[in-house]
PDB file of C-alpha atoms in Angstrom:
ATOM      1  CA  MET A  83     -15.759  -6.630   2.669  1.00 47.00           C
ATOM      2  CA  ILE A  84     -15.915  -2.908   1.049  1.00 51.00           C
ATOM      3  CA  SER A  85     -17.371  -2.653  -1.924  1.00 51.00           C
ATOM      4  CA  PRO A  86     -15.286  -0.224  -4.652  1.00 54.00           C
ATOM      5  CA  PRO A  87     -16.254   3.082  -5.368  1.00 53.00           C
ATOM      6  CA  THR A  88     -18.507   3.643  -8.837  1.00 53.00           C
ATOM      7  CA  THR A  89     -18.356   6.738 -10.948  1.00 52.00           C
ATOM      8  CA  SER A  90     -21.342   7.858 -12.209  1.00 51.00           C
ATOM      9  CA  PRO A  91     -22.750   6.729 -15.656  1.00 51.00           C
ATOM     10  CA  ALA A  92     -22.114  10.268 -17.441  1.00 47.00           C
ATOM     11  CA  LEU A  93     -18.299  10.479 -15.785  1.00 50.00           C
ATOM     12  CA  ARG A  94     -17.959   6.945 -17.674  1.00 53.00           C
ATOM     13  CA  ALA A  95     -19.463   7.499 -20.944  1.00 51.00           C
ATOM     14  CA  ASN A  96     -17.132  10.300 -21.903  1.00 64.00           C
ATOM     15  CA  SER A  97     -14.073   8.336 -20.590  1.00 80.00           C
ATOM     16  CA  THR A  98     -12.280   6.013 -22.428  1.00 89.00           C
ATOM     17  CA  PRO A  99      -9.008   4.072 -21.247  1.00 89.00           C
ATOM     18  CA  LEU A 100      -6.974   6.154 -23.640  1.00 91.00           C
ATOM     19  CA  ARG A 101      -8.082   9.000 -21.878  1.00 91.00           C
ATOM     20  CA  ARG A 102      -7.354   8.000 -18.735  1.00 90.00           C
ATOM     21  CA  ALA A 103      -4.211   7.205 -19.329  1.00 91.00           C
ATOM     22  CA  GLY A 104      -3.480  10.336 -20.499  1.00 91.00           C
ATOM     23  CA  GLY A 105      -4.986  11.786 -17.395  1.00 89.00           C
ATOM     24  CA  VAL A 106      -2.151   9.981 -15.690  1.00 90.00           C
ATOM     25  CA  ALA A 107       0.633  10.548 -17.698  1.00 93.00           C
ATOM     26  CA  LEU A 108      -0.341  14.434 -17.373  1.00 93.00           C
ATOM     27  CA  VAL A 109      -0.344  13.589 -13.631  1.00 90.00           C
ATOM     28  CA  ALA A 110       3.029  11.809 -13.671  1.00 90.00           C
ATOM     29  CA  CYS A 111       5.131  14.275 -15.499  1.00 93.00           C
ATOM     30  CA  ALA A 112       4.013  17.169 -12.855  1.00 91.00           C
ATOM     31  CA  PHE A 113       5.683  14.497 -10.345  1.00 86.00           C
ATOM     32  CA  VAL A 114       8.632  14.528 -12.323  1.00 88.00           C
ATOM     33  CA  LEU A 115       8.813  18.271 -13.118  1.00 91.00           C
ATOM     34  CA  ALA A 116       8.516  19.256  -9.557  1.00 85.00           C
ATOM     35  CA  PHE A 117      10.879  16.471  -8.450  1.00 82.00           C
ATOM     36  CA  VAL A 118      13.207  17.614 -10.883  1.00 88.00           C
ATOM     37  CA  LEU A 119      13.116  21.188  -9.971  1.00 90.00           C
ATOM     38  CA  ARG A 120      13.079  20.505  -6.427  1.00 82.00           C
ATOM     39  CA  ILE A 121       9.405  21.818  -5.379  1.00 82.00           C
ATOM     40  CA  PRO A 122       8.268  20.892  -2.023  1.00 76.00           C
ATOM     41  CA  LEU A 123       5.083  18.689  -2.481  1.00 76.00           C
ATOM     42  CA  CYS A 124       5.089  17.686   1.306  1.00 80.00           C
ATOM     43  CA  PRO A 125       1.932  19.500   2.675  1.00 84.00           C
ATOM     44  CA  PHE A 126       3.201  19.141   6.252  1.00 85.00           C
ATOM     45  CA  ALA A 127       6.719  20.354   5.603  1.00 82.00           C
ATOM     46  CA  ILE A 128       5.100  23.383   3.824  1.00 83.00           C
ATOM     47  CA  VAL A 129       2.995  23.767   6.975  1.00 88.00           C
ATOM     48  CA  THR A 130       4.967  23.456   9.395  1.00 87.00           C
ATOM     49  CA  ARG A 131       8.692  23.834   7.867  1.00 85.00           C
ATOM     50  CA  HIS A 132       9.173  20.267  10.041  1.00 83.00           C
ATOM     51  CA  PRO A 133      10.121  17.107   7.845  1.00 85.00           C
ATOM     52  CA  CYS A 134       6.998  14.774   7.816  1.00 85.00           C
ATOM     53  CA  PRO A 135       7.491  11.039   8.731  1.00 87.00           C
ATOM     54  CA  GLY A 136       8.382  10.342   5.440  1.00 85.00           C
ATOM     55  CA  CYS A 137      10.652  13.039   4.660  1.00 84.00           C
ATOM     56  CA  GLY A 138      13.554  11.127   1.998  1.00 84.00           C
ATOM     57  CA  LEU A 139      11.348   8.382   1.097  1.00 87.00           C
ATOM     58  CA  THR A 140      10.973   9.753  -2.209  1.00 84.00           C
ATOM     59  CA  ARG A 141      14.864  10.992  -2.808  1.00 85.00           C
ATOM     60  CA  ALA A 142      15.770   6.950  -0.890  1.00 89.00           C
ATOM     61  CA  GLY A 143      13.124   5.459  -3.785  1.00 89.00           C
ATOM     62  CA  VAL A 144      15.175   7.106  -6.281  1.00 88.00           C
ATOM     63  CA  ALA A 145      18.345   6.060  -5.225  1.00 91.00           C
ATOM     64  CA  LEU A 146      17.145   2.339  -4.725  1.00 91.00           C
ATOM     65  CA  LEU A 147      16.001   2.531  -8.340  1.00 89.00           C
ATOM     66  CA  GLN A 148      19.472   3.630  -9.592  1.00 92.00           C
ATOM     67  CA  GLY A 149      20.925   0.695  -7.832  1.00 93.00           C
ATOM     68  CA  HIS A 150      22.529   3.326  -4.551  1.00 94.00           C
ATOM     69  CA  LEU A 151      21.299   1.177  -1.537  1.00 93.00           C
ATOM     70  CA  HIS A 152      23.765   2.795   1.010  1.00 93.00           C
ATOM     71  CA  ASP A 153      22.526   6.244  -0.057  1.00 91.00           C
ATOM     72  CA  ALA A 154      18.957   5.176  -0.200  1.00 90.00           C
ATOM     73  CA  MET A 155      19.137   3.599   3.380  1.00 90.00           C
ATOM     74  CA  ARG A 156      21.085   6.792   4.403  1.00 88.00           C
ATOM     75  CA  LEU A 157      18.146   9.047   3.164  1.00 87.00           C
ATOM     76  CA  HIS A 158      15.137   6.764   4.823  1.00 89.00           C
ATOM     77  CA  PRO A 159      15.852   3.543   6.779  1.00 90.00           C
ATOM     78  CA  LEU A 160      12.275   1.944   5.961  1.00 92.00           C
ATOM     79  CA  VAL A 161      12.926   3.047   2.142  1.00 93.00           C
ATOM     80  CA  ILE A 162      13.338  -1.100   1.695  1.00 92.00           C
ATOM     81  CA  PRO A 163       9.911  -2.117   3.073  1.00 91.00           C
ATOM     82  CA  ILE A 164       7.700   0.969   2.095  1.00 91.00           C
ATOM     83  CA  VAL A 165       8.782   1.797  -1.632  1.00 88.00           C
ATOM     84  CA  PRO A 166       7.775  -1.340  -2.995  1.00 87.00           C
ATOM     85  CA  ILE A 167       4.615  -1.870  -1.349  1.00 86.00           C
ATOM     86  CA  VAL A 168       3.631   1.878  -2.251  1.00 85.00           C
ATOM     87  CA  GLY A 169       4.331   1.319  -5.835  1.00 86.00           C
ATOM     88  CA  LEU A 170       2.639  -1.983  -5.985  1.00 85.00           C
ATOM     89  CA  VAL A 171      -0.329  -0.112  -4.587  1.00 82.00           C
ATOM     90  CA  VAL A 172       0.377   2.901  -7.066  1.00 85.00           C
ATOM     91  CA  LEU A 173       0.913   0.902 -10.009  1.00 86.00           C
ATOM     92  CA  GLN A 174      -2.174  -1.700  -9.397  1.00 84.00           C
ATOM     93  CA  GLY A 175      -4.569   1.577  -8.644  1.00 84.00           C
ATOM     94  CA  THR A 176      -3.380   3.102 -11.716  1.00 87.00           C
ATOM     95  CA  TYR A 177      -3.893   0.063 -13.892  1.00 88.00           C
ATOM     96  CA  ASN A 178      -7.081  -0.259 -12.498  1.00 85.00           C
ATOM     97  CA  TYR A 179      -8.378   2.939 -13.114  1.00 87.00           C
ATOM     98  CA  VAL A 180      -6.932   3.120 -16.214  1.00 88.00           C
ATOM     99  CA  ARG A 181      -8.475  -0.395 -17.006  1.00 86.00           C
ATOM    100  CA  HIS A 182     -12.104  -0.037 -15.435  1.00 82.00           C
ATOM    101  CA  GLY A 183     -12.137   4.059 -14.785  1.00 82.00           C
ATOM    102  CA  ARG A 184     -12.279   3.527 -10.911  1.00 77.00           C
ATOM    103  CA  TRP A 185      -9.791   2.975  -8.265  1.00 73.00           C
ATOM    104  CA  TYR A 186     -10.210   0.014  -6.101  1.00 69.00           C
ATOM    105  CA  THR A 187      -7.540  -2.958  -4.640  1.00 61.00           C
ATOM    106  CA  PHE A 188      -7.846  -6.638  -4.361  1.00 60.00           C
ATOM    107  CA  ALA A 189      -9.496  -8.184  -1.753  1.00 58.00           C
ATOM    108  CA  PHE A 190      -5.714  -9.761  -0.152  1.00 55.00           C
ATOM    109  CA  VAL A 191      -4.970  -5.675   0.379  1.00 59.00           C
ATOM    110  CA  GLN A 192      -7.915  -5.769   2.860  1.00 65.00           C
ATOM    111  CA  SER A 193      -7.032  -8.799   4.612  1.00 73.00           C
ATOM    112  CA  ARG A 194      -5.980  -8.862   8.675  1.00 77.00           C
ATOM    113  CA  THR A 195      -2.313  -9.440   7.846  1.00 77.00           C
ATOM    114  CA  ILE A 196      -1.666  -6.814   5.535  1.00 77.00           C
ATOM    115  CA  THR A 197      -3.712  -3.930   8.177  1.00 81.00           C
ATOM    116  CA  ILE A 198      -1.728  -5.456  10.728  1.00 87.00           C
ATOM    117  CA  GLY A 199       1.747  -5.092   8.982  1.00 84.00           C
ATOM    118  CA  THR A 200      -0.012  -1.524   7.729  1.00 85.00           C
ATOM    119  CA  ILE A 201      -0.194  -0.707  11.283  1.00 90.00           C
ATOM    120  CA  ILE A 202       3.272  -1.840  12.358  1.00 92.00           C
ATOM    121  CA  LEU A 203       5.063   0.174   9.458  1.00 91.00           C
ATOM    122  CA  GLY A 204       3.148   3.458  10.329  1.00 92.00           C
ATOM    123  CA  VAL A 205       4.665   2.994  14.184  1.00 95.00           C
ATOM    124  CA  ALA A 206       8.047   2.147  12.659  1.00 94.00           C
ATOM    125  CA  LEU A 207       7.652   5.304  10.673  1.00 92.00           C
ATOM    126  CA  ILE A 208       6.532   7.143  13.236  1.00 93.00           C
ATOM    127  CA  ALA A 209       9.502   5.762  15.340  1.00 94.00           C
ATOM    128  CA  VAL A 210      12.203   6.459  12.543  1.00 91.00           C
ATOM    129  CA  TRP A 211      10.325  10.282  12.686  1.00 90.00           C
ATOM    130  CA  ILE A 212      11.178  10.941  16.225  1.00 91.00           C
ATOM    131  CA  ALA A 213      14.126   9.305  16.627  1.00 91.00           C
ATOM    132  CA  ARG A 214      15.468  11.518  13.435  1.00 88.00           C
ATOM    133  CA  PHE A 215      14.627  14.595  15.309  1.00 86.00           C
ATOM    134  CA  PHE A 216      17.111  13.710  18.185  1.00 87.00           C
ATOM    135  CA  GLY A 217      19.880  12.830  15.364  1.00 84.00           C
ATOM    136  CA  ALA A 218      19.290   9.230  14.892  1.00 83.00           C
ATOM    137  CA  PHE A 219      19.441   7.484  11.579  1.00 79.00           C
ATOM    138  CA  GLY A 220      20.891  10.819   9.859  1.00 74.00           C
ATOM    139  CA  GLY A 221      18.802  13.165  11.037  1.00 71.00           C
ATOM    140  CA  PRO A 222      17.215  15.721  11.167  1.00 72.00           C
ATOM    141  CA  VAL A 223      16.398  15.360   7.507  1.00 70.00           C
ATOM    142  CA  ALA A 224      16.497  18.709   5.655  1.00 69.00           C
ATOM    143  CA  VAL A 225      12.945  20.459   4.440  1.00 68.00           C
TER     144      VAL A 225
END
């Protein structure tokens, strides 16, 4: 089993859960502002001027949260499995960071089943990405 990363005692001594929560809130506000202002955040798309395998997932996730399932599926067909998984991992990691001062995952995330599922989703993500270049699944996606 992989041991969780540790932080230096000096860093932990100066950091309180409230301070860490404030830092998380600032980062979240920066991402929301970037999304609202339509500032591109994808380094792959910025460098290559081509959509990345996950292009459309953020917009699809927002559409899904607003209850627009058809629009979400049109933006990215893997929105149903990927967005909830990423959301849970981010929420769990954020909680662990704010509460304990470090990001680590529960033991079940390191299980063989989760690893196989992640590989399958990764292959599906790349397959959808390639198919979108040929016009499938509403592609190609605008960068």
